[in-house]
Amino acid sequence: MSAIFKEHESDRKVQVKWWTSRVAIYAALVTWAIICLFPIFWTLTTSFKLAPDVMRGNMIPWWDFTPKWKGWESLGLSPRLIGEISTVREEFLKRFWNSAIVAVSASLLAVILGSLAAYGLSRFNYRFGFMRNSDISFFFLSQMILPPVVLALPFLVLYKSLDLLDSRVGLILLYTLMVLPIVIWIMRDQFQGIPVELEEAALVDGLGIWGAFVQIVLPIALPGMVAAFILSLVLCWNEYFFAALLTSTDAKTLPVMVASQTGSQGINWWSMAALSSAAILPLVVVAIFLEKYIIKGMAAGAVK
């Protein structure tokens, strides 16, 4: 009986190989996670450093340096100044709301328009000269190839003639145009993965085309729409070039404010780090909040 249950040499080799591969995979994942999270760690810790700590490259709080609120005090967001009137804090909140309104509005508009365009490209056949559906989809995506500096002068002249300089509406329209190709590309693949038979069955049951789209297709495509929204939100929130070019006072966004943290004695790294930390936090919160909606949308699609 002991010979029957004795572990064979080949089985031990398989187990050793399995554990070795697992350890290697998790070690690579942990290393990559550290590499990805290190810039956030550096930014957050720098916001609590003094100038000598920044110059010496001290990294570990309470080990290399004692955290101070200098970076957050420069924004009026430290515990000591939070209850007092601060013009810098008012300026920060103004830029924050500009970024939030512009990024959320542009992302929502891009997801709505992009989803409609992607649904049409996935369900109907179009012909525009020599271009077919696949060519039209690639044309949309090819607009991302153009560097922003090429479009700087045309948009500057156009926005000046339309009186859209230094306005949120101007940034919303431009950011929508900027992220629309990505949304179309993502949602086209999403809609192509949904069987047409589901819509045909809905039409037989008495739903119209719009009814089938809203009640059948959209719940299944919700995870893709949320993913497209998050990607668009990140791109719009972090956009700097056009925000710096087309705004001056009223519609300036957070990236422009972060880049302006320079003085006569150099860059105020602690202020820039505090601003960057405050700008990163909303995106982290949005990603955590919308994660459950992605799972909910996938479950709803499976039930449908």
Short mmCIF file of C-alpha atoms in Angstrom, two decimals:
data_model
loop_
_atom_site.label_atom_id
_atom_site.label_comp_id
_atom_site.label_asym_id
_atom_site.label_seq_id
_atom_site.Cartn_x
_atom_site.Cartn_y
_atom_site.Cartn_z
CA MET A 1 0.00 0.00 0.00
CA SER A 2 2.84 2.44 0.76
CA ALA A 3 4.25 1.89 -2.73
CA ILE A 4 0.92 2.80 -4.29
CA PHE A 5 0.72 6.24 -2.67
CA LYS A 6 4.42 7.00 -2.94
CA GLU A 7 5.10 10.21 -4.82
CA HIS A 8 6.83 9.59 -8.11
CA GLU A 9 9.96 11.46 -9.11
CA SER A 10 8.25 12.92 -12.20
CA ASP A 11 5.43 14.30 -10.01
CA ARG A 12 7.94 16.11 -7.81
CA LYS A 13 9.58 17.61 -10.88
CA VAL A 14 6.21 18.83 -12.12
CA GLN A 15 5.45 20.41 -8.73
CA VAL A 16 8.85 22.09 -8.56
CA LYS A 17 8.38 23.43 -12.10
CA TRP A 18 4.86 24.68 -11.24
CA TRP A 19 6.02 26.45 -8.06
CA THR A 20 9.04 27.93 -9.85
CA SER A 21 6.85 29.37 -12.60
CA ARG A 22 4.41 30.76 -10.04
CA VAL A 23 7.15 32.42 -8.00
CA ALA A 24 8.67 33.91 -11.16
CA ILE A 25 5.30 35.27 -12.34
CA TYR A 26 4.41 36.83 -8.99
CA ALA A 27 7.91 38.25 -8.59
CA ALA A 28 7.61 39.90 -12.01
CA LEU A 29 4.14 41.26 -11.16
CA VAL A 30 5.32 42.65 -7.81
CA THR A 31 8.34 44.25 -9.48
CA TRP A 32 6.17 45.84 -12.16
CA ALA A 33 3.69 47.09 -9.53
CA ILE A 34 6.54 48.73 -7.60
CA ILE A 35 7.82 50.38 -10.78
CA CYS A 36 4.34 51.70 -11.62
CA LEU A 37 3.54 52.92 -8.10
CA PHE A 38 6.93 54.48 -7.37
CA PRO A 39 6.18 57.82 -9.18
CA ILE A 40 3.00 58.18 -7.10
CA PHE A 41 4.93 57.37 -3.93
CA TRP A 42 7.63 59.89 -4.84
CA THR A 43 5.08 62.60 -5.62
CA LEU A 44 3.14 62.06 -2.41
CA THR A 45 6.24 62.00 -0.18
CA THR A 46 7.75 65.04 -1.91
CA SER A 47 4.67 67.07 -0.99
CA PHE A 48 5.70 66.62 2.68
CA LYS A 49 9.38 67.48 2.21
CA LEU A 50 11.35 70.64 2.82
CA ALA A 51 13.83 72.00 0.27
CA PRO A 52 16.92 70.31 1.81
CA ASP A 53 15.11 66.94 1.81
CA VAL A 54 14.23 67.33 -1.85
CA MET A 55 17.78 68.22 -2.82
CA ARG A 56 19.29 65.34 -0.85
CA GLY A 57 16.88 62.85 -2.42
CA ASN A 58 15.49 61.59 0.89
CA MET A 59 12.82 59.01 0.18
CA ILE A 60 11.43 57.23 3.26
CA PRO A 61 9.26 59.30 5.67
CA TRP A 62 10.27 59.25 9.35
CA TRP A 63 13.45 57.46 8.32
CA ASP A 64 15.22 59.82 5.92
CA PHE A 65 13.19 62.90 6.76
CA THR A 66 10.41 64.22 9.02
CA PRO A 67 7.23 65.00 7.02
CA LYS A 68 6.14 68.64 7.04
CA TRP A 69 3.07 70.36 5.58
CA LYS A 70 5.07 72.89 3.54
CA GLY A 71 3.77 71.73 0.14
CA TRP A 72 0.16 71.67 1.29
CA GLU A 73 0.54 75.00 3.10
CA SER A 74 1.48 76.57 -0.23
CA LEU A 75 -2.01 75.55 -1.43
CA GLY A 76 -3.79 76.54 1.76
CA LEU A 77 -4.76 72.90 2.36
CA SER A 78 -2.74 72.13 5.50
CA PRO A 79 -4.54 71.45 8.80
CA ARG A 80 -3.30 74.79 10.14
CA LEU A 81 -4.69 76.84 7.24
CA ILE A 82 -7.77 74.87 6.23
CA GLY A 83 -10.10 77.01 8.31
CA GLU A 84 -8.63 80.33 7.21
CA ILE A 85 -9.26 82.38 4.08
CA SER A 86 -6.67 81.59 1.41
CA THR A 87 -6.49 83.10 -2.07
CA VAL A 88 -4.20 80.29 -3.21
CA ARG A 89 -6.75 77.69 -2.10
CA GLU A 90 -9.51 79.54 -3.94
CA GLU A 91 -7.33 79.58 -7.06
CA PHE A 92 -6.66 75.86 -6.69
CA LEU A 93 -10.36 75.04 -6.26
CA LYS A 94 -11.21 77.14 -9.31
CA ARG A 95 -8.68 75.24 -11.44
CA PHE A 96 -9.87 71.96 -9.95
CA TRP A 97 -13.48 72.62 -10.90
CA ASN A 98 -12.43 73.74 -14.36
CA SER A 99 -10.63 70.43 -14.87
CA ALA A 100 -13.52 68.42 -13.41
CA ILE A 101 -16.24 70.12 -15.47
CA VAL A 102 -14.25 70.04 -18.70
CA ALA A 103 -12.99 66.45 -18.34
CA VAL A 104 -16.31 64.91 -17.22
CA SER A 105 -18.38 66.80 -19.80
CA ALA A 106 -16.01 66.00 -22.66
CA SER A 107 -15.80 62.33 -21.64
CA LEU A 108 -19.59 61.94 -21.39
CA LEU A 109 -20.12 63.69 -24.73
CA ALA A 110 -17.42 61.56 -26.38
CA VAL A 111 -18.92 58.33 -25.00
CA ILE A 112 -22.42 59.26 -26.21
CA LEU A 113 -21.35 60.33 -29.69
CA GLY A 114 -18.72 57.61 -30.00
CA SER A 115 -21.14 54.86 -28.95
CA LEU A 116 -23.69 55.95 -31.55
CA ALA A 117 -21.03 56.14 -34.27
CA ALA A 118 -19.54 52.79 -33.27
CA TYR A 119 -22.97 51.12 -33.25
CA GLY A 120 -23.64 52.36 -36.76
CA LEU A 121 -20.25 51.12 -37.98
CA SER A 122 -20.83 47.69 -36.42
CA ARG A 123 -24.41 47.16 -37.64
CA PHE A 124 -24.72 48.97 -41.00
CA ASN A 125 -22.67 49.09 -44.17
CA TYR A 126 -21.43 52.51 -45.27
CA ARG A 127 -19.67 53.66 -48.38
CA PHE A 128 -17.91 56.99 -48.64
CA GLY A 129 -16.04 57.06 -51.92
CA PHE A 130 -13.58 54.17 -51.82
CA MET A 131 -13.91 53.90 -48.02
CA ARG A 132 -15.89 51.16 -46.32
CA ASN A 133 -16.66 50.58 -42.63
CA SER A 134 -13.17 49.34 -41.73
CA ASP A 135 -11.59 52.24 -43.62
CA ILE A 136 -13.82 54.76 -41.87
CA SER A 137 -12.95 53.27 -38.48
CA PHE A 138 -9.24 53.45 -39.26
CA PHE A 139 -9.68 57.04 -40.47
CA PHE A 140 -11.09 57.99 -37.08
CA LEU A 141 -8.19 56.30 -35.27
CA SER A 142 -5.61 57.81 -37.62
CA GLN A 143 -6.48 61.28 -36.29
CA MET A 144 -4.51 60.33 -33.18
CA ILE A 145 -1.33 60.24 -35.29
CA LEU A 146 -1.29 64.01 -35.73
CA PRO A 147 0.86 65.72 -33.07
CA PRO A 148 -1.03 68.44 -31.16
CA VAL A 149 1.43 71.14 -32.19
CA VAL A 150 0.32 70.74 -35.83
CA LEU A 151 -3.22 71.72 -34.83
CA ALA A 152 -2.18 74.58 -32.54
CA LEU A 153 -2.33 77.46 -35.03
CA PRO A 154 -5.58 76.36 -36.80
CA PHE A 155 -7.41 75.94 -33.49
CA LEU A 156 -6.03 79.21 -32.16
CA VAL A 157 -7.31 81.11 -35.20
CA LEU A 158 -10.62 79.24 -35.22
CA TYR A 159 -11.29 79.76 -31.51
CA LYS A 160 -10.38 83.43 -31.75
CA SER A 161 -12.89 83.95 -34.56
CA LEU A 162 -15.57 82.02 -32.64
CA ASP A 163 -14.83 83.83 -29.35
CA LEU A 164 -14.09 80.50 -27.60
CA LEU A 165 -10.67 81.38 -26.20
CA ASP A 166 -10.37 81.00 -22.44
CA SER A 167 -13.73 79.23 -22.15
CA ARG A 168 -14.80 75.87 -20.76
CA VAL A 169 -17.06 75.25 -23.75
CA GLY A 170 -14.10 75.57 -26.09
CA LEU A 171 -12.05 73.05 -24.11
CA ILE A 172 -14.99 70.64 -23.86
CA LEU A 173 -15.52 70.63 -27.63
CA LEU A 174 -11.81 70.23 -28.32
CA TYR A 175 -11.32 67.46 -25.75
CA THR A 176 -14.37 65.63 -27.11
CA LEU A 177 -12.83 65.73 -30.56
CA MET A 178 -9.52 64.57 -29.11
CA VAL A 179 -10.81 61.39 -27.39
CA LEU A 180 -13.64 60.55 -29.80
CA PRO A 181 -11.49 58.26 -32.04
CA ILE A 182 -10.48 56.11 -29.06
CA VAL A 183 -14.09 55.79 -27.89
CA ILE A 184 -15.26 54.80 -31.39
CA TRP A 185 -12.54 52.18 -31.66
CA ILE A 186 -13.28 50.64 -28.24
CA MET A 187 -17.06 50.65 -28.64
CA ARG A 188 -16.96 49.28 -32.19
CA ASP A 189 -15.20 46.14 -30.93
CA GLN A 190 -17.67 46.01 -28.03
CA PHE A 191 -20.74 46.13 -30.27
CA GLN A 192 -19.28 43.64 -32.75
CA GLY A 193 -19.04 41.12 -29.90
CA ILE A 194 -22.80 41.36 -29.24
CA PRO A 195 -24.85 38.87 -31.34
CA VAL A 196 -27.20 40.52 -33.84
CA GLU A 197 -29.75 37.81 -33.07
CA LEU A 198 -30.50 39.48 -29.71
CA GLU A 199 -31.65 42.64 -31.48
CA GLU A 200 -33.58 40.66 -34.08
CA ALA A 201 -35.41 38.83 -31.30
CA ALA A 202 -36.19 42.17 -29.64
CA LEU A 203 -37.59 43.50 -32.93
CA VAL A 204 -39.79 40.42 -33.23
CA ASP A 205 -41.05 41.01 -29.69
CA GLY A 206 -42.20 44.48 -30.69
CA LEU A 207 -39.30 46.74 -29.76
CA GLY A 208 -38.13 49.31 -32.28
CA ILE A 209 -34.52 49.86 -33.30
CA TRP A 210 -33.98 52.46 -30.58
CA GLY A 211 -35.76 50.27 -28.03
CA ALA A 212 -33.53 47.31 -28.83
CA PHE A 213 -30.47 49.54 -28.67
CA VAL A 214 -31.36 51.06 -25.30
CA GLN A 215 -32.83 48.00 -23.56
CA ILE A 216 -30.72 45.19 -25.01
CA VAL A 217 -27.46 46.46 -26.48
CA LEU A 218 -26.51 49.19 -24.00
CA PRO A 219 -26.71 47.02 -20.83
CA ILE A 220 -24.43 44.45 -22.47
CA ALA A 221 -22.03 47.11 -23.74
CA LEU A 222 -21.95 48.96 -20.40
CA PRO A 223 -18.50 47.62 -19.31
CA GLY A 224 -16.96 48.88 -22.56
CA MET A 225 -18.66 52.25 -22.16
CA VAL A 226 -17.36 52.61 -18.60
CA ALA A 227 -13.85 51.64 -19.73
CA ALA A 228 -14.02 54.17 -22.58
CA PHE A 229 -15.28 56.83 -20.16
CA ILE A 230 -12.44 56.23 -17.68
CA LEU A 231 -9.81 56.31 -20.43
CA SER A 232 -11.30 59.50 -21.87
CA LEU A 233 -11.48 61.05 -18.41
CA VAL A 234 -7.80 60.34 -17.74
CA LEU A 235 -6.73 61.78 -21.11
CA CYS A 236 -8.85 64.90 -20.70
CA TRP A 237 -7.87 65.44 -17.07
CA ASN A 238 -4.14 65.25 -17.85
CA GLU A 239 -4.18 67.28 -21.09
CA TYR A 240 -1.84 70.25 -20.88
CA PHE A 241 -0.91 71.57 -24.33
CA PHE A 242 -4.28 72.90 -25.53
CA ALA A 243 -5.25 74.04 -22.03
CA ALA A 244 -2.11 76.17 -21.88
CA LEU A 245 -2.55 77.41 -25.44
CA LEU A 246 -6.26 78.28 -25.47
CA THR A 247 -6.78 79.56 -21.90
CA SER A 248 -5.38 82.47 -19.94
CA THR A 249 -7.31 83.15 -16.71
CA ASP A 250 -10.90 81.91 -16.42
CA ALA A 251 -10.69 78.40 -17.91
CA LYS A 252 -7.20 77.33 -16.82
CA THR A 253 -7.00 73.72 -15.63
CA LEU A 254 -4.94 71.88 -13.03
CA PRO A 255 -2.14 70.69 -15.37
CA VAL A 256 -1.46 74.32 -16.31
CA MET A 257 -1.37 75.29 -12.65
CA VAL A 258 1.01 72.41 -11.85
CA ALA A 259 3.38 73.47 -14.61
CA SER A 260 3.39 77.06 -13.34
CA GLN A 261 4.94 76.19 -9.96
CA THR A 262 8.23 77.91 -10.71
CA GLY A 263 9.79 80.87 -8.97
CA SER A 264 12.82 83.11 -9.19
CA GLN A 265 14.87 80.53 -7.27
CA GLY A 266 13.77 77.52 -9.32
CA ILE A 267 10.99 74.96 -9.19
CA ASN A 268 8.95 74.63 -6.01
CA TRP A 269 8.98 70.83 -5.98
CA TRP A 270 6.94 70.56 -2.77
CA SER A 271 4.15 72.76 -4.17
CA MET A 272 4.21 70.95 -7.51
CA ALA A 273 4.09 67.58 -5.72
CA ALA A 274 1.17 68.68 -3.53
CA LEU A 275 -0.73 69.91 -6.59
CA SER A 276 0.03 66.69 -8.46
CA SER A 277 -1.13 64.58 -5.51
CA ALA A 278 -4.37 66.56 -5.33
CA ALA A 279 -4.83 66.09 -9.08
CA ILE A 280 -4.19 62.32 -8.94
CA LEU A 281 -6.58 61.63 -6.05
CA PRO A 282 -9.87 62.24 -7.94
CA LEU A 283 -8.87 59.81 -10.71
CA VAL A 284 -8.09 57.13 -8.14
CA VAL A 285 -11.45 57.68 -6.44
CA VAL A 286 -13.30 57.55 -9.78
CA ALA A 287 -11.55 54.31 -10.76
CA ILE A 288 -12.43 52.67 -7.43
CA PHE A 289 -16.02 53.93 -7.56
CA LEU A 290 -16.68 52.80 -11.14
CA GLU A 291 -15.08 49.38 -10.69
CA LYS A 292 -18.27 47.94 -9.22
CA TYR A 293 -20.27 49.35 -12.13
CA ILE A 294 -18.02 47.48 -14.55
CA ILE A 295 -18.74 44.23 -12.69
CA LYS A 296 -22.44 45.09 -12.51
CA GLY A 297 -22.56 45.77 -16.25
CA MET A 298 -20.81 42.47 -17.03
CA ALA A 299 -23.27 40.57 -14.83
CA ALA A 300 -26.24 42.31 -16.48
CA GLY A 301 -24.83 41.43 -19.89
CA ALA A 302 -24.43 37.77 -18.89
CA VAL A 303 -28.05 37.61 -17.73
CA LYS A 304 -29.28 39.20 -20.94
#
